[in-house]
PDB file of C-alpha atoms in Angstrom:
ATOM      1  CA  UNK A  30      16.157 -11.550  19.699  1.00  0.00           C
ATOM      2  CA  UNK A  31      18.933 -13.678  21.275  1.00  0.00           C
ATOM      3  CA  UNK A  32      22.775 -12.915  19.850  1.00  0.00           C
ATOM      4  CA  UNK A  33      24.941 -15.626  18.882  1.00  0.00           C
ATOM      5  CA  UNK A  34      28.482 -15.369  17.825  1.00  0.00           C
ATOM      6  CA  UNK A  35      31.221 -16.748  16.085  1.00  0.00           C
ATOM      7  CA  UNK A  36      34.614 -16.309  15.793  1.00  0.00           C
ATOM      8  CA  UNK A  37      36.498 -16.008  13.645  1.00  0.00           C
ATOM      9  CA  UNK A  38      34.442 -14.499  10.773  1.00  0.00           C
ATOM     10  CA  UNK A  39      37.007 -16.105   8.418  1.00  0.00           C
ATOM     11  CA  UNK A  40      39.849 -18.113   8.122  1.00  0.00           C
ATOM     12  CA  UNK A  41      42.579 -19.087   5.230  1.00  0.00           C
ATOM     13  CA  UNK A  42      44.730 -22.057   6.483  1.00  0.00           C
ATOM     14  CA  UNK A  43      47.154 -24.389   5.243  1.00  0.00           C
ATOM     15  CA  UNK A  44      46.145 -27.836   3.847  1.00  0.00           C
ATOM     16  CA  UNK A  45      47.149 -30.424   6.850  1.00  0.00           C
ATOM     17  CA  UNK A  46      46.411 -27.813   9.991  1.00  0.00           C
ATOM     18  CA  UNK A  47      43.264 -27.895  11.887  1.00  0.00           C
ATOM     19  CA  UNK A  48      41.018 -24.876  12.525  1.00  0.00           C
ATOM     20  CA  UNK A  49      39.012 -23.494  15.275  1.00  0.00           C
ATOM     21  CA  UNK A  50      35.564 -22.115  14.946  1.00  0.00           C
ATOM     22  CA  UNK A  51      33.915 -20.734  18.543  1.00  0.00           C
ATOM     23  CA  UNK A  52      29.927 -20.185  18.661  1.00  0.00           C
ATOM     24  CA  UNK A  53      28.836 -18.040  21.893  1.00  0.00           C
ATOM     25  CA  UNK A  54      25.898 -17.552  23.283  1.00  0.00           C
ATOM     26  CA  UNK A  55      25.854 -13.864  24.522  1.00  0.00           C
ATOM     27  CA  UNK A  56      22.949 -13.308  26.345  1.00  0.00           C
ATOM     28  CA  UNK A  57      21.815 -16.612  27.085  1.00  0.00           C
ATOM     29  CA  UNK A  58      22.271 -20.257  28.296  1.00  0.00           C
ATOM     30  CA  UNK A  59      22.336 -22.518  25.177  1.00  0.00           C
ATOM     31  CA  UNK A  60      21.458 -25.980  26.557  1.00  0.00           C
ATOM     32  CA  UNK A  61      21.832 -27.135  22.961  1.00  0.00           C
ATOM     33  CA  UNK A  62      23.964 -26.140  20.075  1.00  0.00           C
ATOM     34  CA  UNK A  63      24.092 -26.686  16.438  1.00  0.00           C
ATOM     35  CA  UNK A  64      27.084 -26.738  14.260  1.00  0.00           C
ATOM     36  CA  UNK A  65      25.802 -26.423  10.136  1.00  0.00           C
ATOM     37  CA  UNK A  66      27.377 -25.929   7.277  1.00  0.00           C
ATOM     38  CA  UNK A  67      26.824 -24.477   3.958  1.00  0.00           C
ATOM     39  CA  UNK A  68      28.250 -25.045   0.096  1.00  0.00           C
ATOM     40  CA  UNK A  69      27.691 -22.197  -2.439  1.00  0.00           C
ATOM     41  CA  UNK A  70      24.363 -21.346  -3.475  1.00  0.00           C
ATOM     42  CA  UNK A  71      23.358 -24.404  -1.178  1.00  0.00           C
ATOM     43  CA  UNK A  72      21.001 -24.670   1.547  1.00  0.00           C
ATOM     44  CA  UNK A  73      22.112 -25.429   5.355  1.00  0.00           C
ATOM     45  CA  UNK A  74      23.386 -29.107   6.068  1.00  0.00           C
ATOM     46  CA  UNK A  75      22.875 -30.057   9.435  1.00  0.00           C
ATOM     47  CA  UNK A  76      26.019 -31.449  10.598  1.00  0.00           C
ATOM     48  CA  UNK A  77      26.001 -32.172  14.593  1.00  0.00           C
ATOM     49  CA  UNK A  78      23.836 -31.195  17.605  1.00  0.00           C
ATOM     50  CA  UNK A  79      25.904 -31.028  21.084  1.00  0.00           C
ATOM     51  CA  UNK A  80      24.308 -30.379  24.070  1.00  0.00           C
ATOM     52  CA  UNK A  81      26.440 -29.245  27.544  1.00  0.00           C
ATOM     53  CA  UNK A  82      28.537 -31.394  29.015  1.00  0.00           C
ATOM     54  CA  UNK A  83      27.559 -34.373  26.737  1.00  0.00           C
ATOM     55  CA  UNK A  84      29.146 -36.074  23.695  1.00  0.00           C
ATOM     56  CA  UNK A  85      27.921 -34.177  20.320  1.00  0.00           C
ATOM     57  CA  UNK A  86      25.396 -36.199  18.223  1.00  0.00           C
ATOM     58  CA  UNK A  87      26.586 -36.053  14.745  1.00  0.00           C
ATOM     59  CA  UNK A  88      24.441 -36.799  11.478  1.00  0.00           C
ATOM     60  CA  UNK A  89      24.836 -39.690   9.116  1.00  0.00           C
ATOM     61  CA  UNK A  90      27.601 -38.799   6.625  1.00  0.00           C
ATOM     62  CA  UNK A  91      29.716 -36.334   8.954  1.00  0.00           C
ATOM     63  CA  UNK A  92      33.007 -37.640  10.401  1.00  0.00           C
ATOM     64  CA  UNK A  93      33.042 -37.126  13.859  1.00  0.00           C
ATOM     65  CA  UNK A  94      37.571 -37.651  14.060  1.00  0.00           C
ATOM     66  CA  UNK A  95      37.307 -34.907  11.583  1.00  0.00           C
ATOM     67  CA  UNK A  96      35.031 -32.735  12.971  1.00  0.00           C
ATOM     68  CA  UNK A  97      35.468 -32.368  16.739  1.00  0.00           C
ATOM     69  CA  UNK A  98      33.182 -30.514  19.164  1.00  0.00           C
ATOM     70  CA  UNK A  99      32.891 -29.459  22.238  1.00  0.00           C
ATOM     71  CA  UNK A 100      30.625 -27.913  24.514  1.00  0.00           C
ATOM     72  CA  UNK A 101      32.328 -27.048  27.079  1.00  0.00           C
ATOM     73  CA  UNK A 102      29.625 -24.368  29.024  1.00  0.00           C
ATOM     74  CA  UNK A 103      26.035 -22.729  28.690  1.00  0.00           C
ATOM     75  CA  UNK A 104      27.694 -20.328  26.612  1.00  0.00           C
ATOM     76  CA  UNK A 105      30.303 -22.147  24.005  1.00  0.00           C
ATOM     77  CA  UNK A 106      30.802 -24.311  21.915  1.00  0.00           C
ATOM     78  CA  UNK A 107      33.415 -25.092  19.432  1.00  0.00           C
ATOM     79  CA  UNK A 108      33.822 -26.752  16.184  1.00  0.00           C
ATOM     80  CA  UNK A 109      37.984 -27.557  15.229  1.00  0.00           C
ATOM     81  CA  UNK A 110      38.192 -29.256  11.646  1.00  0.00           C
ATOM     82  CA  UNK A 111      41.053 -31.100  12.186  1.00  0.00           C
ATOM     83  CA  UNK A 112      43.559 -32.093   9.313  1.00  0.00           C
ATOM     84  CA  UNK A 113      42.071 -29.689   7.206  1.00  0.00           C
ATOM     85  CA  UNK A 114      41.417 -30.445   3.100  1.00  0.00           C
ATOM     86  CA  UNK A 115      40.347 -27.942   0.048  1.00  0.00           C
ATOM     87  CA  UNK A 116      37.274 -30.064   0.315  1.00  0.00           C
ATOM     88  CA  UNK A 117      36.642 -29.110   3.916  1.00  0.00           C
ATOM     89  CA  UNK A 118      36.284 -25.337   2.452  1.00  0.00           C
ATOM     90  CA  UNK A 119      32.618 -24.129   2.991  1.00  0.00           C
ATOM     91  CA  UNK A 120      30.640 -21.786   5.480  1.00  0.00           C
ATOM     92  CA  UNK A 121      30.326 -23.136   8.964  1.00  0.00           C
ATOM     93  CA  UNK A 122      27.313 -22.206  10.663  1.00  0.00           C
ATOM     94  CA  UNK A 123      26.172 -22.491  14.113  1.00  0.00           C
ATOM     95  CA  UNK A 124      23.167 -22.206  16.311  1.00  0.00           C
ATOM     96  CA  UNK A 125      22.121 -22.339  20.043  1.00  0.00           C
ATOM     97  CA  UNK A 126      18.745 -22.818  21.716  1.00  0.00           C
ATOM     98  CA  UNK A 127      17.787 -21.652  25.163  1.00  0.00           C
ATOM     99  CA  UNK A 128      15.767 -24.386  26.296  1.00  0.00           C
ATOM    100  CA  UNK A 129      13.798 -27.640  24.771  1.00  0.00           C
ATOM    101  CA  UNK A 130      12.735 -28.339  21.522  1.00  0.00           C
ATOM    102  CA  UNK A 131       9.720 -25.997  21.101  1.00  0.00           C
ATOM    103  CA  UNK A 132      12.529 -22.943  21.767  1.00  0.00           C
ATOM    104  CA  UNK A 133      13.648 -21.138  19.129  1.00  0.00           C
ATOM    105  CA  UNK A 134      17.097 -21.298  17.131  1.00  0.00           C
ATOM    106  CA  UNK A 135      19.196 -18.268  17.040  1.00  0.00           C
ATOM    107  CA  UNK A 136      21.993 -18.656  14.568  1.00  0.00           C
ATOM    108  CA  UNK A 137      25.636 -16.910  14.614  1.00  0.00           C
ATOM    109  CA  UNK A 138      26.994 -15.115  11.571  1.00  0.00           C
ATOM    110  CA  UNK A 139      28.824 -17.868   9.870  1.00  0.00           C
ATOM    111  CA  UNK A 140      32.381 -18.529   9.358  1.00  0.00           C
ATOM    112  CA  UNK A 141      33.734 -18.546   5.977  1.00  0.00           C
ATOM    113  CA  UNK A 142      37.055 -21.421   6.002  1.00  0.00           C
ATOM    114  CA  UNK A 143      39.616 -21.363   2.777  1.00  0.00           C
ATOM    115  CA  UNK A 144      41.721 -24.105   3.140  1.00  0.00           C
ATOM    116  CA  UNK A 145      44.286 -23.613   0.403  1.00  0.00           C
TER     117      UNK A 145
ATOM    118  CA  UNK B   5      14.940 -34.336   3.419  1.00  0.00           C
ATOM    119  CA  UNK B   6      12.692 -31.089   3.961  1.00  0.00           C
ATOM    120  CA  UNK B   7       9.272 -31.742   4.614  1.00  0.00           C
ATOM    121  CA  UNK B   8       8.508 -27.997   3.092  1.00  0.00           C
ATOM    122  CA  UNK B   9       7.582 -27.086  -0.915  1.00  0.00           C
ATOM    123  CA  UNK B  10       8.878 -23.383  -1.581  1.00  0.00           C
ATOM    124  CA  UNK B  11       8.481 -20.950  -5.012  1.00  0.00           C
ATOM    125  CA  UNK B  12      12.905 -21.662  -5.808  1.00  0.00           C
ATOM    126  CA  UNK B  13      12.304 -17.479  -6.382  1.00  0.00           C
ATOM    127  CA  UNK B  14      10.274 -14.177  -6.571  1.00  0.00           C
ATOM    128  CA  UNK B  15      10.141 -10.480  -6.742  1.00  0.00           C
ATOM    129  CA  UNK B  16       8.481  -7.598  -5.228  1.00  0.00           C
ATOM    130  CA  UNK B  17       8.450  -3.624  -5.734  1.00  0.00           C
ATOM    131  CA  UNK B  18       9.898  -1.661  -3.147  1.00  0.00           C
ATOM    132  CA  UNK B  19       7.102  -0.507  -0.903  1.00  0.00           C
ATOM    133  CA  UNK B  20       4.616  -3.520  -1.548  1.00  0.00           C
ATOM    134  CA  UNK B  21       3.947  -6.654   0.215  1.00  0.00           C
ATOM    135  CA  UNK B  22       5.730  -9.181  -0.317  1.00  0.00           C
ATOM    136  CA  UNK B  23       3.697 -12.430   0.106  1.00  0.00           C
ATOM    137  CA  UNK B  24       5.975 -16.042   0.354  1.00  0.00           C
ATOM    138  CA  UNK B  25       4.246 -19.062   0.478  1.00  0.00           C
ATOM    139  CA  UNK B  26       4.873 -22.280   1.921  1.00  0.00           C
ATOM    140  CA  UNK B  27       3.553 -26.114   1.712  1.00  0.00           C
ATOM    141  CA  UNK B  28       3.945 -28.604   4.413  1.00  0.00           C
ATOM    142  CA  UNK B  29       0.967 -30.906   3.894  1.00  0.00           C
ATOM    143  CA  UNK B  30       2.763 -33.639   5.722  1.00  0.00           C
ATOM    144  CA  UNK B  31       3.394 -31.090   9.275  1.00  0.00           C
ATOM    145  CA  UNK B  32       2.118 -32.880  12.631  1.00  0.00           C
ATOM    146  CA  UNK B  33      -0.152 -31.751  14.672  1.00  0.00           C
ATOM    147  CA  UNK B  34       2.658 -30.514  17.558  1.00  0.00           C
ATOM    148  CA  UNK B  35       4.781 -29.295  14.350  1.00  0.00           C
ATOM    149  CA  UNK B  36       5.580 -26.043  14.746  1.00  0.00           C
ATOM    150  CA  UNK B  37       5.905 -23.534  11.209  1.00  0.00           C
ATOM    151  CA  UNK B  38       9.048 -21.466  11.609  1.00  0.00           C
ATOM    152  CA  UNK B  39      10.763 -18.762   9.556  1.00  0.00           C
ATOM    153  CA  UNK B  40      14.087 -17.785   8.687  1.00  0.00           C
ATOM    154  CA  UNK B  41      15.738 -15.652   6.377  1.00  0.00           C
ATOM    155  CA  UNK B  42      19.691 -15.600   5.037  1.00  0.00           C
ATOM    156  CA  UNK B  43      21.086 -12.709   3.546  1.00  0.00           C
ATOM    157  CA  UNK B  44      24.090 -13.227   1.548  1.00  0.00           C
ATOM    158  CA  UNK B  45      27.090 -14.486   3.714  1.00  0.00           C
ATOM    159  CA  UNK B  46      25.609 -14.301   6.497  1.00  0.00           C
ATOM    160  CA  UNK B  47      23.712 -16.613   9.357  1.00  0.00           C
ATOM    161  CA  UNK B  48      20.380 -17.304   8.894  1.00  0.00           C
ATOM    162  CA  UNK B  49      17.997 -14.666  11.192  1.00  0.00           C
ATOM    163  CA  UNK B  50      14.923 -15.985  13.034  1.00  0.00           C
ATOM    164  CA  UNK B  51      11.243 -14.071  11.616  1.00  0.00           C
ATOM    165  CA  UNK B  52       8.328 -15.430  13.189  1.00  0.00           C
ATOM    166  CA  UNK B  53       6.706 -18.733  14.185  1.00  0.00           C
ATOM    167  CA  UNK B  54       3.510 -20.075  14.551  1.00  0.00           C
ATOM    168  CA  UNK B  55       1.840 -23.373  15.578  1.00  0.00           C
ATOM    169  CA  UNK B  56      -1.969 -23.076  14.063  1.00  0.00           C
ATOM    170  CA  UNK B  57      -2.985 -19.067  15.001  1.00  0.00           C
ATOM    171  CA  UNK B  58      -1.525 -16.339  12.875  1.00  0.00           C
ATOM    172  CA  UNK B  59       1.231 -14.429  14.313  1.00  0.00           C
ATOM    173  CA  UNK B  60       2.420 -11.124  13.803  1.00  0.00           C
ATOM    174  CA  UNK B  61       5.705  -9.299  14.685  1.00  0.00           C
ATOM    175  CA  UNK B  62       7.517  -6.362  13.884  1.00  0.00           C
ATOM    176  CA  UNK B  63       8.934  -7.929  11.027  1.00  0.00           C
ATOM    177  CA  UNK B  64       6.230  -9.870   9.468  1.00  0.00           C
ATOM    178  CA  UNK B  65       3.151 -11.493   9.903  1.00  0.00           C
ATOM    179  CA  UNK B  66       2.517 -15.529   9.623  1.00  0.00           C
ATOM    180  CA  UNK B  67      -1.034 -16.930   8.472  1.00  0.00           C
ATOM    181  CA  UNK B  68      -0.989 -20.252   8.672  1.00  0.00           C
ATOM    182  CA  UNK B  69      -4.244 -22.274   7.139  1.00  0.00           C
ATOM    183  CA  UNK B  70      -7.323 -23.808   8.945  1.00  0.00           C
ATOM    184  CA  UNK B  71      -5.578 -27.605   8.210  1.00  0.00           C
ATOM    185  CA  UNK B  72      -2.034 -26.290   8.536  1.00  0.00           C
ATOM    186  CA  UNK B  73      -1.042 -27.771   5.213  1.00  0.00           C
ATOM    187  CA  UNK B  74       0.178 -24.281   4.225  1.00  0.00           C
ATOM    188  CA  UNK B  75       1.013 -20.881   5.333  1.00  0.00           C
ATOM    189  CA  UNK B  76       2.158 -17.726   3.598  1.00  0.00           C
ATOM    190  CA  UNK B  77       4.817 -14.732   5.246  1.00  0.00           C
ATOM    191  CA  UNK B  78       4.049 -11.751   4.623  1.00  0.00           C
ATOM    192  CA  UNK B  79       6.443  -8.846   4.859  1.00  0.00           C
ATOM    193  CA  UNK B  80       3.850  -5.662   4.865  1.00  0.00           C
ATOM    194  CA  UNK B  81       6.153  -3.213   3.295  1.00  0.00           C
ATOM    195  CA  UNK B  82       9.505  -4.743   1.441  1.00  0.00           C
ATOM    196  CA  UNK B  83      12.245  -3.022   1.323  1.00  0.00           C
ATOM    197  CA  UNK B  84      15.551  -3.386  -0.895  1.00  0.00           C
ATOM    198  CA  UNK B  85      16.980  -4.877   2.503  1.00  0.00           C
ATOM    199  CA  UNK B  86      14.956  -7.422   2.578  1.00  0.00           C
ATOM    200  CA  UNK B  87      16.393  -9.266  -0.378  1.00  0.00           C
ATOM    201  CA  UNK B  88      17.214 -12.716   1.000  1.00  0.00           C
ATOM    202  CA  UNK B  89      16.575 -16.587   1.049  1.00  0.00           C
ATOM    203  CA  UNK B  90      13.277 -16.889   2.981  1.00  0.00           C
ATOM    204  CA  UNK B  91      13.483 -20.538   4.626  1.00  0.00           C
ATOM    205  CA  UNK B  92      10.020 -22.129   5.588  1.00  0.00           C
ATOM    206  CA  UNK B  93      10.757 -24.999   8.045  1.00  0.00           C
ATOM    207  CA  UNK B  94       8.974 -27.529  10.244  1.00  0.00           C
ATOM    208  CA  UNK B  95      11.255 -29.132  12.626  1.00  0.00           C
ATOM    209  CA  UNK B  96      12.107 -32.790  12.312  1.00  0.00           C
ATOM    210  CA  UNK B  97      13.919 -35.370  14.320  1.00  0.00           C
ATOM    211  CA  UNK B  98      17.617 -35.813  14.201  1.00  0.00           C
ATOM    212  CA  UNK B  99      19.641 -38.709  14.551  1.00  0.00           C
ATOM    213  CA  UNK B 100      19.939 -38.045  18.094  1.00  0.00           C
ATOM    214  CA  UNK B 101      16.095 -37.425  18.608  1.00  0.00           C
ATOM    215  CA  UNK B 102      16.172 -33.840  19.050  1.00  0.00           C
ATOM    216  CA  UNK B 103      13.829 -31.781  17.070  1.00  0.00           C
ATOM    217  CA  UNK B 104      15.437 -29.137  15.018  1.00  0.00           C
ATOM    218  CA  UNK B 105      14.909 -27.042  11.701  1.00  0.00           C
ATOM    219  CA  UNK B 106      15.981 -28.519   8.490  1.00  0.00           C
ATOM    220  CA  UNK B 107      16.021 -26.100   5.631  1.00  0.00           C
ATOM    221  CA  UNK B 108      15.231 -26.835   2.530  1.00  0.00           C
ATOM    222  CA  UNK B 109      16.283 -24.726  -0.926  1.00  0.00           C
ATOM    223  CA  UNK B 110      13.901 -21.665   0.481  1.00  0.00           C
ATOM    224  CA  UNK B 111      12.413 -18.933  -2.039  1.00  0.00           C
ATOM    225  CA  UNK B 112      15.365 -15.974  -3.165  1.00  0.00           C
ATOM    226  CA  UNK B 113      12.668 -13.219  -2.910  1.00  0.00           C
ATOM    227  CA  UNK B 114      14.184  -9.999  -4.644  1.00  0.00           C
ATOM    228  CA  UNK B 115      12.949  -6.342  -3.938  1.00  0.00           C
ATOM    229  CA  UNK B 116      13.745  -4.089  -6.900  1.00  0.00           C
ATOM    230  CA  UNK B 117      13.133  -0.453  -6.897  1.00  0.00           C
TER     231      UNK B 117
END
């Protein structure tokens, strides 16, 4: 299947600093991305879709100040949590689909954020 | 809100087939069934889907129902690696109209020795 990957696997960072999350698409054109994220023994929260070149289309609850993205090419996109809070710890998940909606998802590993 | 019903858990011997089913009585006709599965701390993995014919793959094999109210995965010979959340998922509309997977709780399947 299609690879997907994010960096950086994890991250520890101050309360008050913002943090950088990168999802790549490495062997294909993601029209759309997905940005997720995940509380302990939780299931997947759907947080924004972004597709190339476009604004990101966030879901209802999900600051979009706090949680800015970008989609910047085929191949990236990137999640920064700015002002970061303890609360804002959690696994951040993303995903990236070739084409239209009857494509499959390909997800990246997941990156694990402390913010102490 | 997931439009799936999943077992919350289940086991299988090492070696046997593990069988995980899945309700969506309320899937569309142009729905399609998809599974994933999420090992612990990691991102979810794509298994199989299937729109109203069974599929098969080299991971697993999909039977979906004659109605499509209901399929079951089944994972021919489990293996102690294939401990994970199984996610059963129909996609559903966003808030910006585009059709993705929402997951629900999905079933912890658990492969002992």
């Amino acid at each position: 299947g299609a690879v997907v990957s994010q960096h950086p696997s994890r991250v520890i960072c101050k309360s008050g600093t913002s943090v950088k999350i990168e999802c790549r698409s490495l062997d294909f054109q993601a029209t759309t991305m997905f940005w997720y994220r995940q509380f302990p023994k939780k299931s997947l929260m759907l947080m924004a879709t972004s597709n190339e070149g476009s604004k990101a289309t966030y879901e209802q609850g999900v600051e979009k100040d706090k949680f800015l993205i970008n989609h910047a090419s085929l191949t990236l996109s990137t999640l920064t949590v700015t002002s970061a809070h303890p609360e804002d710890s959690s696994f951040y998940i993303c995903s990236a689909r070739a084409g239209g909606s009857q494509e499959t998802q390909y997800f990246g590993p997941g990156t694990r954020l402390l913010v102490l | 809100d997931a439009k799936t019903t999943q077992p919350p858990s289940m086991d299988c011997a090492e070696g046997r087939a593990a069988n995980l089913p899945c309700n969506h009585s309320t899937i569309s006709g142009n729905e399609y069934v998809y599974w994933y599965r999420q090992i612990h701390s990691q991102g979810p993995q794509y298994i199989i889907h299937g729109l109203k014919n069974n599929e098969t793959n080299e991971m697993a094999s999909l039977i979906i129902t004659e109605d499509r109210k209901s399929s079951t995965l089944i994972l021919p010979h489990a293996t102690l690696r294939d401990t994970a959340v199984y996610y059963c998922i129909v996609r559903v509309a966003t808030s910006g109209g585009s059709y993705i997977p929402t997951f629900g709780r999905g079933t912890s399947l658990i492969v002992h020795p």
